[in-house]
Short mmCIF file of C-alpha atoms in Angstrom, two decimals:
data_model
loop_
_atom_site.label_atom_id
_atom_site.label_comp_id
_atom_site.label_asym_id
_atom_site.label_seq_id
_atom_site.Cartn_x
_atom_site.Cartn_y
_atom_site.Cartn_z
CA MET Q 1 -26.23 -15.63 -5.68
CA ASN Q 2 -28.06 -12.35 -5.20
CA GLU Q 3 -26.79 -12.29 -1.65
CA PHE Q 4 -23.23 -12.63 -2.96
CA PHE Q 5 -23.59 -9.56 -5.17
CA HIS Q 6 -25.32 -7.64 -2.40
CA MET Q 7 -22.24 -8.00 -0.11
CA GLY Q 8 -24.28 -7.37 3.01
CA GLY Q 9 -25.19 -3.86 1.86
CA TYR Q 10 -21.60 -2.89 0.99
CA ALA Q 11 -21.95 -3.84 -2.69
CA PHE Q 12 -21.01 -0.37 -3.96
CA TYR Q 13 -17.77 -0.15 -1.96
CA VAL Q 14 -16.65 -3.75 -2.48
CA TRP Q 15 -17.43 -4.00 -6.19
CA THR Q 16 -16.05 -0.56 -7.02
CA SER Q 17 -12.77 -1.60 -5.35
CA TYR Q 18 -12.57 -4.88 -7.23
CA GLY Q 19 -13.67 -3.29 -10.50
CA LEU Q 20 -11.09 -0.54 -10.26
CA ALA Q 21 -8.39 -3.09 -9.40
CA LEU Q 22 -9.35 -5.12 -12.47
CA ILE Q 23 -9.19 -2.09 -14.75
CA ILE Q 24 -5.82 -0.92 -13.42
CA LEU Q 25 -4.25 -4.39 -13.47
CA LEU Q 26 -5.48 -5.15 -17.01
CA TRP Q 27 -4.45 -1.71 -18.25
CA ASN Q 28 -0.88 -2.27 -17.09
CA VAL Q 29 -0.70 -5.54 -19.02
CA ILE Q 30 -2.42 -4.39 -22.22
CA LEU Q 31 -0.54 -1.11 -22.54
CA PRO Q 32 3.04 -2.48 -22.63
CA ARG Q 33 1.88 -5.37 -24.84
CA GLN Q 34 0.50 -3.00 -27.42
CA ARG Q 35 3.51 -0.75 -27.22
CA GLN Q 36 5.77 -3.73 -27.86
CA LYS Q 37 3.71 -4.86 -30.84
CA GLN Q 38 3.58 -1.40 -32.39
CA LEU Q 39 7.29 -0.89 -31.90
CA LEU Q 40 8.16 -4.22 -33.49
CA ALA Q 41 5.87 -3.51 -36.45
CA ARG Q 42 7.40 -0.06 -36.92
CA LEU Q 43 10.95 -1.43 -36.79
CA LYS Q 44 10.01 -4.17 -39.25
CA ARG Q 45 8.71 -1.60 -41.73
CA LYS Q 46 11.77 0.57 -41.26
CA PHE Q 47 14.25 -2.26 -41.80
CA ARG Q 48 12.38 -3.52 -44.87
CA GLN Q 49 12.86 -0.11 -46.49
CA SER Q 50 16.54 -0.01 -45.60
CA PRO Q 51 17.93 -3.53 -45.02
CA PRO Q 52 20.47 -3.60 -42.18
CA GLN Q 53 23.17 -5.55 -44.06
CA GLY Q 54 25.18 -2.55 -45.24
CA ASN Q 55 24.96 -0.22 -42.30
CA ASN Q 56 26.01 -2.40 -39.36
CA GLN Q 57 27.90 -0.37 -36.85
CA MET W 1 25.78 -16.52 -10.29
CA TRP W 2 27.93 -13.52 -11.09
CA SER W 3 28.18 -14.42 -14.74
CA PHE W 4 24.39 -14.83 -14.85
CA LEU W 5 23.89 -11.38 -13.33
CA HIS W 6 26.50 -10.01 -15.65
CA LYS W 7 24.63 -11.38 -18.62
CA LEU W 8 21.38 -9.89 -17.35
CA ALA W 9 23.03 -6.49 -17.28
CA SER W 10 23.24 -6.65 -21.05
CA PRO W 11 19.99 -5.42 -22.62
CA LYS W 12 20.08 -8.10 -25.31
CA HIS W 13 20.24 -10.99 -22.83
CA PHE W 14 17.73 -9.34 -20.56
CA TYR W 15 15.34 -8.94 -23.48
CA HIS W 16 15.47 -12.63 -24.42
CA PHE W 17 15.50 -13.90 -20.85
CA ALA W 18 12.47 -11.76 -19.96
CA GLY W 19 10.72 -12.91 -23.13
CA ARG W 20 11.02 -16.53 -22.01
CA LEU W 21 9.92 -15.73 -18.45
CA ILE W 22 6.85 -13.65 -19.31
CA PRO W 23 4.44 -16.46 -20.36
CA TRP W 24 5.19 -18.40 -17.16
CA LEU W 25 4.67 -15.33 -15.00
CA GLY W 26 1.50 -14.45 -16.87
CA TRP W 27 -0.20 -17.78 -16.39
CA SER W 28 0.85 -18.23 -12.77
CA THR W 29 -0.34 -14.68 -11.97
CA LEU W 30 -3.70 -15.41 -13.57
CA LEU W 31 -4.10 -18.71 -11.70
CA LEU W 32 -3.13 -17.22 -8.32
CA MET W 33 -5.33 -14.18 -8.91
CA LEU W 34 -8.36 -16.39 -9.64
CA ALA W 35 -7.60 -18.56 -6.60
CA GLY W 36 -7.29 -15.43 -4.46
CA LEU W 37 -10.55 -13.97 -5.77
CA TYR W 38 -12.43 -17.22 -5.20
CA THR W 39 -11.13 -17.81 -1.67
CA GLY W 40 -11.38 -14.13 -0.77
CA LEU W 41 -14.85 -13.42 -2.10
CA VAL W 42 -16.57 -16.80 -1.71
CA VAL W 43 -14.77 -19.06 0.75
CA ALA W 44 -13.60 -16.58 3.42
CA PRO W 45 -16.20 -15.97 6.15
CA THR W 46 -17.85 -12.68 7.08
CA ASP W 47 -16.02 -10.49 9.60
CA TYR W 48 -17.51 -10.21 13.08
CA GLN W 49 -17.39 -6.40 13.07
CA GLN W 50 -17.16 -5.16 9.52
CA GLY W 51 -19.39 -7.68 7.79
CA GLU W 52 -18.71 -8.11 4.09
CA SER W 53 -17.03 -4.73 3.65
CA TYR W 54 -13.74 -6.13 4.97
CA ARG W 55 -13.31 -8.06 1.69
CA ILE W 56 -11.78 -4.89 0.26
CA ILE W 57 -8.71 -5.98 2.27
CA TYR W 58 -7.83 -8.50 -0.46
CA ILE W 59 -7.18 -5.64 -2.87
CA HIS W 60 -6.22 -2.86 -0.48
CA VAL W 61 -3.53 -4.57 1.58
CA PRO W 62 -1.63 -6.33 -1.26
CA ALA W 63 -1.72 -3.07 -3.24
CA ALA W 64 -0.40 -1.11 -0.25
CA TRP W 65 2.38 -3.63 0.41
CA MET W 66 3.34 -3.59 -3.25
CA SER W 67 3.38 0.21 -3.29
CA MET W 68 6.22 0.08 -0.75
CA PHE W 69 7.95 -2.99 -2.20
CA VAL W 70 8.02 -1.53 -5.72
CA TYR W 71 9.46 1.68 -4.33
CA MET W 72 12.34 -0.25 -2.76
CA VAL W 73 12.93 -2.08 -6.04
CA MET W 74 12.89 1.23 -7.90
CA ALA W 75 15.26 2.95 -5.47
CA GLY W 76 17.52 -0.10 -5.34
CA ALA W 77 17.74 -0.34 -9.12
CA GLY W 78 18.29 3.42 -9.27
CA ALA W 79 21.19 3.16 -6.82
CA ILE W 80 22.77 0.30 -8.78
CA GLY W 81 22.48 2.37 -11.97
CA LEU W 82 23.94 5.39 -10.23
CA ILE W 83 26.96 3.62 -8.76
CA TRP W 84 27.84 0.92 -11.29
CA LYS W 85 26.54 2.76 -14.37
CA ILE W 86 24.46 -0.21 -15.47
CA LYS W 87 21.98 0.85 -18.12
CA MET W 88 19.71 -2.13 -17.41
CA ALA W 89 19.24 -0.99 -13.81
CA ASP W 90 18.03 2.41 -15.01
CA ILE W 91 15.57 0.67 -17.33
CA VAL W 92 14.22 -1.46 -14.47
CA ALA W 93 13.85 1.60 -12.22
CA SER W 94 11.98 3.56 -14.86
CA SER W 95 9.77 0.55 -15.67
CA ALA W 96 8.89 0.07 -12.00
CA ALA W 97 7.83 3.70 -11.40
CA PRO W 98 4.44 3.71 -13.22
CA LEU W 99 3.59 0.32 -11.71
CA GLY W 100 4.38 1.56 -8.22
CA ALA W 101 2.26 4.62 -8.85
CA ALA W 102 -0.61 2.37 -9.98
CA PHE W 103 -0.35 0.24 -6.82
CA THR W 104 -0.23 3.34 -4.62
CA PHE W 105 -3.24 4.86 -6.37
CA LEU W 106 -5.14 1.58 -6.00
CA ALA W 107 -4.26 1.35 -2.30
CA LEU W 108 -5.41 4.94 -1.69
CA VAL W 109 -8.71 4.62 -3.59
CA THR W 110 -9.66 1.22 -2.15
CA GLY W 111 -8.72 2.54 1.28
CA SER W 112 -11.06 5.44 0.71
CA LEU W 113 -13.83 3.10 -0.43
CA TRP W 114 -13.29 1.08 2.74
CA GLY W 115 -13.00 4.08 5.02
CA LYS W 116 -16.31 5.63 4.00
CA PRO W 117 -18.58 2.83 5.29
CA MET W 118 -16.39 1.77 8.23
CA TRP W 119 -14.79 4.92 9.62
CA GLY W 120 -17.40 7.32 8.28
CA THR W 121 -15.08 9.34 6.04
CA TRP W 122 -13.47 9.06 2.62
CA TRP W 123 -10.29 10.72 3.75
CA ILE W 124 -8.55 11.96 6.89
CA TRP W 125 -5.15 13.59 7.24
CA ASP W 126 -3.73 11.03 9.61
CA ALA W 127 -0.09 9.95 9.46
CA ARG W 128 -0.68 6.70 7.57
CA LEU W 129 -2.87 8.17 4.84
CA THR W 130 -0.75 11.28 4.43
CA SER W 131 2.53 9.36 4.13
CA GLU W 132 0.97 7.03 1.55
CA LEU W 133 -0.17 10.08 -0.43
CA ILE W 134 3.38 11.43 -0.28
CA LEU W 135 4.50 8.09 -1.75
CA LEU W 136 2.19 8.67 -4.72
CA PHE W 137 3.71 12.12 -5.21
CA LEU W 138 7.21 10.62 -5.05
CA TYR W 139 6.31 8.21 -7.85
CA LEU W 140 4.72 10.97 -9.90
CA GLY W 141 7.74 13.19 -9.26
CA PHE W 142 10.02 10.40 -10.47
CA ILE W 143 7.98 9.97 -13.67
CA ALA W 144 7.78 13.72 -14.28
CA LEU W 145 11.50 14.25 -13.67
CA GLN W 146 12.34 11.47 -16.06
CA SER W 147 10.24 12.84 -18.88
CA ALA W 148 11.51 16.38 -18.22
CA ILE W 149 15.18 15.56 -18.86
CA GLU W 150 16.06 14.81 -22.46
CA ASP W 151 19.31 12.92 -21.90
CA LYS W 152 18.55 9.40 -20.65
CA ARG W 153 21.70 9.15 -18.56
CA THR W 154 21.19 12.45 -16.74
CA ALA W 155 17.50 11.67 -16.29
CA ALA W 156 18.28 8.27 -14.74
CA ASN W 157 20.82 9.80 -12.34
CA ALA W 158 18.50 12.59 -11.23
CA CYS W 159 15.61 10.17 -10.78
CA ALA W 160 17.78 7.74 -8.81
CA VAL W 161 18.76 10.51 -6.38
CA LEU W 162 15.09 11.51 -5.98
CA ALA W 163 14.10 7.88 -5.39
CA LEU W 164 16.87 7.39 -2.80
CA VAL W 165 15.91 10.51 -0.89
CA GLY W 166 12.29 9.33 -0.88
CA VAL W 167 13.25 6.03 0.75
CA VAL W 168 12.91 7.70 4.18
CA ASN W 169 9.16 7.76 3.57
CA ILE W 170 8.93 3.94 3.53
CA PRO W 171 9.61 3.30 7.25
CA ILE W 172 7.43 6.33 8.02
CA ILE W 173 4.50 4.72 6.19
CA HIS W 174 5.08 1.39 7.87
CA TYR W 175 5.49 2.64 11.43
CA SER W 176 3.12 5.62 11.22
CA VAL W 177 0.35 3.63 12.89
CA GLU W 178 2.64 2.82 15.82
CA TRP W 179 4.46 6.11 16.24
CA TRP W 180 1.40 8.34 16.17
CA ASN W 181 -2.29 8.24 16.96
CA THR W 182 -3.98 7.50 13.67
CA LEU W 183 -7.46 6.59 12.52
CA HIS W 184 -5.91 3.75 10.54
CA GLN W 185 -5.59 0.59 12.64
CA GLY W 186 -2.30 -1.04 13.55
CA PRO W 187 -0.61 -3.83 11.58
CA THR W 188 -2.50 -7.11 11.31
CA VAL W 189 -0.18 -9.50 9.53
CA THR W 190 3.33 -8.19 10.22
CA ARG W 191 3.03 -8.31 14.00
CA PHE W 192 5.71 -10.16 15.88
CA ASP W 193 3.22 -12.47 17.52
CA LYS W 194 0.51 -14.39 15.70
CA PRO W 195 -1.29 -12.41 12.96
CA ALA W 196 -4.52 -10.96 14.32
CA MET W 197 -6.53 -12.55 11.54
CA ASP W 198 -8.42 -15.81 11.32
CA THR W 199 -6.57 -18.37 9.17
CA SER W 200 -9.55 -18.72 6.82
CA MET W 201 -9.25 -14.99 6.07
CA LEU W 202 -5.46 -14.88 6.09
CA ILE W 203 -4.98 -17.55 3.39
CA PRO W 204 -6.75 -15.56 0.63
CA LEU W 205 -4.73 -12.49 1.65
CA MET W 206 -1.48 -14.42 1.27
CA ILE W 207 -2.58 -15.84 -2.10
CA MET W 208 -3.44 -12.34 -3.29
CA PHE W 209 -0.13 -11.06 -1.99
CA PHE W 210 1.82 -13.59 -4.07
CA ALA W 211 -0.43 -12.93 -7.05
CA PHE W 212 0.38 -9.21 -6.84
CA LYS W 213 4.10 -9.99 -6.50
CA LEU W 214 4.06 -12.15 -9.63
CA TYR W 215 1.95 -9.56 -11.41
CA PHE W 216 4.59 -6.94 -10.68
CA GLY W 217 7.30 -9.28 -12.00
CA LEU W 218 5.28 -9.81 -15.15
CA THR W 219 4.49 -6.17 -15.86
CA VAL W 220 7.92 -4.82 -14.95
CA LEU W 221 9.54 -7.26 -17.39
CA MET W 222 7.03 -6.34 -20.11
CA ARG W 223 7.71 -2.63 -19.65
CA ALA W 224 11.46 -3.18 -19.48
CA ARG W 225 11.36 -5.11 -22.77
CA GLY W 226 9.52 -2.27 -24.45
CA GLU W 227 12.01 0.22 -23.07
CA ILE W 228 14.96 -1.89 -24.26
CA LEU W 229 13.52 -2.13 -27.75
CA GLU W 230 12.96 1.61 -27.87
CA ARG W 231 16.46 2.49 -26.67
CA GLU W 232 18.31 -0.14 -28.70
CA ARG W 233 16.34 0.25 -31.90
CA ASN W 234 19.46 1.16 -33.86
CA SER W 235 21.63 -1.65 -32.53
CA THR W 236 22.68 -4.66 -34.58
CA TRP W 237 20.97 -7.30 -32.47
CA VAL W 238 17.59 -5.60 -32.74
CA LYS W 239 17.93 -5.29 -36.48
CA GLN W 240 18.90 -8.94 -36.75
CA MET W 241 16.06 -10.06 -34.52
CA VAL W 242 13.45 -8.04 -36.38
CA THR W 243 14.57 -9.01 -39.88
CA GLU W 244 14.99 -12.67 -38.95
CA SER W 245 11.52 -12.95 -37.48
CA SER W 246 9.81 -11.66 -40.62
CA MET I 1 34.64 -7.87 -1.86
CA ARG I 2 33.10 -7.77 -5.31
CA LEU I 3 30.14 -5.90 -3.88
CA LEU I 4 32.00 -2.65 -3.41
CA PRO I 5 32.85 -0.87 -6.63
CA LYS I 6 36.55 -1.05 -7.48
CA HIS I 7 36.79 2.27 -9.17
CA PRO I 8 37.82 4.93 -6.58
CA GLN I 9 35.46 7.50 -8.08
CA ARG I 10 32.53 5.09 -7.81
CA ARG I 11 33.57 4.21 -4.28
CA LYS I 12 33.41 7.89 -3.47
CA ARG I 13 29.99 8.19 -5.06
CA LEU I 14 28.73 5.22 -3.05
CA ALA I 15 30.02 6.81 0.15
CA LEU I 16 28.41 10.11 -0.81
CA ILE I 17 25.06 8.49 -1.45
CA SER I 18 25.10 6.54 1.82
CA LEU I 19 26.00 9.74 3.63
CA LEU I 20 23.16 11.57 1.88
CA ILE I 21 20.63 8.93 2.88
CA THR I 22 21.72 8.72 6.51
CA GLY I 23 21.84 12.52 6.72
CA ILE I 24 18.36 12.99 5.37
CA GLY I 25 17.12 10.07 7.44
CA ALA I 26 18.47 11.64 10.62
CA ALA I 27 16.99 15.03 9.71
CA VAL I 28 13.59 13.54 9.06
CA ALA I 29 13.75 11.48 12.27
CA LEU I 30 14.57 14.60 14.29
CA ALA I 31 11.87 16.61 12.58
CA THR I 32 9.24 13.94 13.19
CA VAL I 33 10.15 13.70 16.87
CA ALA I 34 9.87 17.48 17.13
CA LEU I 35 6.56 17.48 15.30
CA LYS I 36 5.28 14.42 17.14
CA GLU I 37 2.51 16.34 18.83
CA ASN I 38 1.25 17.82 15.60
CA ILE I 39 1.24 14.57 13.68
CA ASN I 40 -0.90 12.84 16.29
CA LEU I 41 -4.41 12.78 14.99
CA PHE I 42 -6.18 12.94 18.33
CA TYR I 43 -5.89 13.57 22.07
CA SER I 44 -6.80 10.90 24.62
CA PRO I 45 -9.13 11.71 27.54
CA THR I 46 -6.13 11.66 29.90
CA GLN I 47 -4.32 14.25 27.78
CA ILE I 48 -7.45 16.42 27.63
CA LEU I 49 -8.05 16.30 31.39
CA SER I 50 -4.42 17.22 32.04
CA GLY I 51 -4.89 20.30 29.87
CA GLU I 52 -2.82 19.27 26.87
CA ALA I 53 -5.63 19.78 24.39
CA PRO I 54 -6.07 23.24 22.85
CA LYS I 55 -8.72 25.42 24.48
CA ASN I 56 -11.41 27.22 22.44
CA HIS I 57 -10.07 25.45 19.42
CA VAL I 58 -11.31 22.56 17.30
CA PHE I 59 -9.37 19.35 17.92
CA ARG I 60 -9.85 15.59 17.79
CA LEU I 61 -10.63 13.34 20.71
CA GLY I 62 -9.92 9.61 20.48
CA GLY I 63 -10.71 6.63 22.65
CA LEU I 64 -13.20 3.87 23.30
CA VAL I 65 -16.93 4.40 23.68
CA ALA I 66 -17.56 3.54 27.34
CA GLU I 67 -19.78 0.49 27.90
CA GLY I 68 -23.34 1.43 28.79
CA SER I 69 -22.80 5.16 28.29
CA VAL I 70 -24.62 5.69 24.96
CA LYS I 71 -27.90 7.56 25.31
CA ARG I 72 -29.92 8.59 22.28
CA ASN I 73 -32.47 11.39 22.19
CA LYS I 74 -35.78 10.14 20.82
CA ASP I 75 -36.81 13.47 19.27
CA ASN I 76 -33.68 14.28 17.27
CA LEU I 77 -30.36 12.74 16.31
CA ASP I 78 -28.61 13.88 19.51
CA VAL I 79 -26.36 11.20 20.95
CA TYR I 80 -24.67 11.33 24.32
CA PHE I 81 -21.81 9.00 25.19
CA GLU I 82 -18.56 8.86 27.10
CA VAL I 83 -15.12 8.27 25.60
CA THR I 84 -12.57 6.49 27.74
CA ASP I 85 -8.93 5.45 27.46
CA THR I 86 -9.66 2.91 30.24
CA ASP I 87 -8.28 5.48 32.72
CA LYS I 88 -10.12 8.79 32.30
CA LYS I 89 -13.46 9.64 30.69
CA VAL I 90 -14.76 12.56 28.64
CA ALA I 91 -18.47 13.11 27.94
CA VAL I 92 -19.40 13.73 24.31
CA ILE I 93 -22.53 15.19 22.72
CA TYR I 94 -22.99 14.67 19.01
CA ASN I 95 -25.73 15.46 16.56
CA GLY I 96 -25.52 13.59 13.28
CA ILE I 97 -25.19 10.27 11.54
CA LEU I 98 -22.87 7.77 13.18
CA PRO I 99 -20.68 5.37 11.16
CA ASP I 100 -21.73 1.73 10.85
CA LEU I 101 -19.05 0.57 13.24
CA PHE I 102 -20.13 2.90 16.09
CA ARG I 103 -21.03 0.86 19.13
CA GLU I 104 -20.13 0.55 22.80
CA GLY I 105 -16.54 -0.59 23.32
CA GLN I 106 -15.57 0.62 19.83
CA GLY I 107 -12.68 2.97 19.21
CA ILE I 108 -13.76 6.35 17.83
CA VAL I 109 -12.22 9.67 16.82
CA ALA I 110 -14.42 12.74 17.29
CA LEU I 111 -13.78 16.24 15.93
CA GLY I 112 -15.09 19.16 17.97
CA LYS I 113 -14.60 21.62 20.81
CA LEU I 114 -14.43 21.31 24.56
CA ARG I 115 -17.24 23.21 26.31
CA ASP I 116 -16.43 25.11 29.51
CA ASP I 117 -18.06 22.41 31.64
CA GLY I 118 -15.74 19.78 30.15
CA VAL I 119 -18.26 18.25 27.77
CA PHE I 120 -16.93 17.64 24.25
CA ILE I 121 -19.26 18.94 21.54
CA ALA I 122 -18.53 16.84 18.44
CA ASP I 123 -19.12 17.92 14.86
CA GLU I 124 -17.95 14.65 13.38
CA VAL I 125 -17.58 11.14 14.77
CA LEU I 126 -15.42 8.54 12.98
CA ALA I 127 -15.06 4.90 13.96
CA LYS I 128 -11.60 3.41 14.41
CA HIS I 129 -11.57 -0.30 13.90
CA ASP I 130 -9.01 -2.68 15.34
CA GLU I 131 -6.58 -4.90 13.48
CA ASN I 132 -8.45 -8.11 14.27
CA TYR I 133 -10.35 -9.99 11.61
CA MET I 134 -12.35 -13.12 12.37
CA PRO I 135 -15.69 -14.75 11.61
CA PRO I 136 -18.56 -13.99 14.06
CA GLU I 137 -18.43 -17.56 15.44
CA ALA I 138 -14.76 -17.16 16.36
CA ALA I 139 -15.44 -13.82 18.03
CA LYS I 140 -18.26 -15.39 20.02
CA ALA I 141 -16.03 -18.31 21.05
CA ILE I 142 -13.40 -15.89 22.35
CA GLU I 143 -16.03 -13.91 24.21
CA ASP I 144 -17.43 -17.08 25.80
CA ALA I 145 -13.95 -18.27 26.77
CA GLN I 146 -13.19 -14.91 28.37
CA ALA I 147 -16.48 -14.92 30.23
CA LYS I 148 -15.72 -18.43 31.49
CA GLN I 149 -12.25 -17.41 32.58
CA THR I 150 -13.44 -14.40 34.55
CA ARG I 151 -16.15 -16.55 36.16
CA SER I 152 -13.67 -19.25 37.17
CA THR I 153 -11.28 -16.68 38.62
CA THR I 154 -13.98 -14.81 40.53
CA THR I 155 -15.87 -17.77 42.01
CA PRO I 156 -13.05 -19.11 44.23
CA GLN I 157 -12.49 -15.61 45.54
CA GLY I 158 -16.20 -15.35 46.23
CA SER I 159 -16.25 -18.64 48.11
CA GLN I 160 -13.30 -17.63 50.26
CA GLN I 161 -15.19 -14.67 51.55
CA PRO I 162 -17.46 -15.42 54.46
#
């Protein structure tokens, strides 16, 4: 197991690459998810204050 | 087929269609990613020259391929938006840009982390590395231009033209290692003859490649949905959807 | 032909865009051909010996480290080796830390100046690795097979000679 993490002496380079990839990939999933949730919540609040029935275009 | 595409061009249908597709894409991306990580980090053997350091390839190469693929998607969507005036195409192009920039950044940084132990340098101004850096600037230029222009329509048109002009960089990146003397090695997988990689090492690379492809599909749809909601927030269907769900 | 836009104005725009792309593409292609020499990262030994490399100026030399040419100085980090493009050779002297991949037969790119006697004084040596990836056992198998092949092709010739 230790040998696996050691990566034949290249641990720093290999694990930094994989770590960075993980951060970037996760970031690009979490960010739009949160944006979507916030937007939906905001719209919900807005429409509750002024129901859409009357002002349909 | 045409009616399906036609439907997709409407933001409302795109929104719902993407919403149904996202869970499937999410789970298959996760599964492929885990399979790729396991085969790439544990199963694949050590390289005869580079030892364990070559394992960076399973991040670096898919990211680099995606950086070019996403650019073509972005430029293609931009062109469709420019010619046929389809709003959905503009949304796809603008959703793809930050993802392409992320892939390019990842390819550059992992390349640097690979170059230091193997070549002996973090960076060198050879044709491959320089053209990939230009790609990053093209993405950043696209994003900057878009946020600089207030009117969405004008912004989309200007960005599409920028993206189309930048397309010339894609073949330059790909062929740079063949046209000029570079420190970066030649192509391994996309050679006309057999790939110059042992099958046991090639399989994880292919798995990772498909995982990255699906990941792009997932994230571009997520971003596009957010963008649709933002732009269509005053439309009837959004109001209906939001009030019905509560 | 549903693919082409029906609207004449859009048709015009499509034509304009295609023209723009091909125009810029051609310009870039011409420019890169003209700049070809400057984009190349390094000069090969053949180019250097034919006088193409800049004189009294720092440039990069690229090629393979010649088999059996590496000599290390015991007292300091000085390394002497020859770089070949399988045709011509250039001698290199370098003082510093070599990358992990540096070995005989390996491709390298060295940055430095050509001394008057034709020896290249390197300030930096970078390793250039090839596009092959395989486990050590596979590499050894290929090496053995090649060795066998050269032996089998040389022995009959040897036996023919008196």
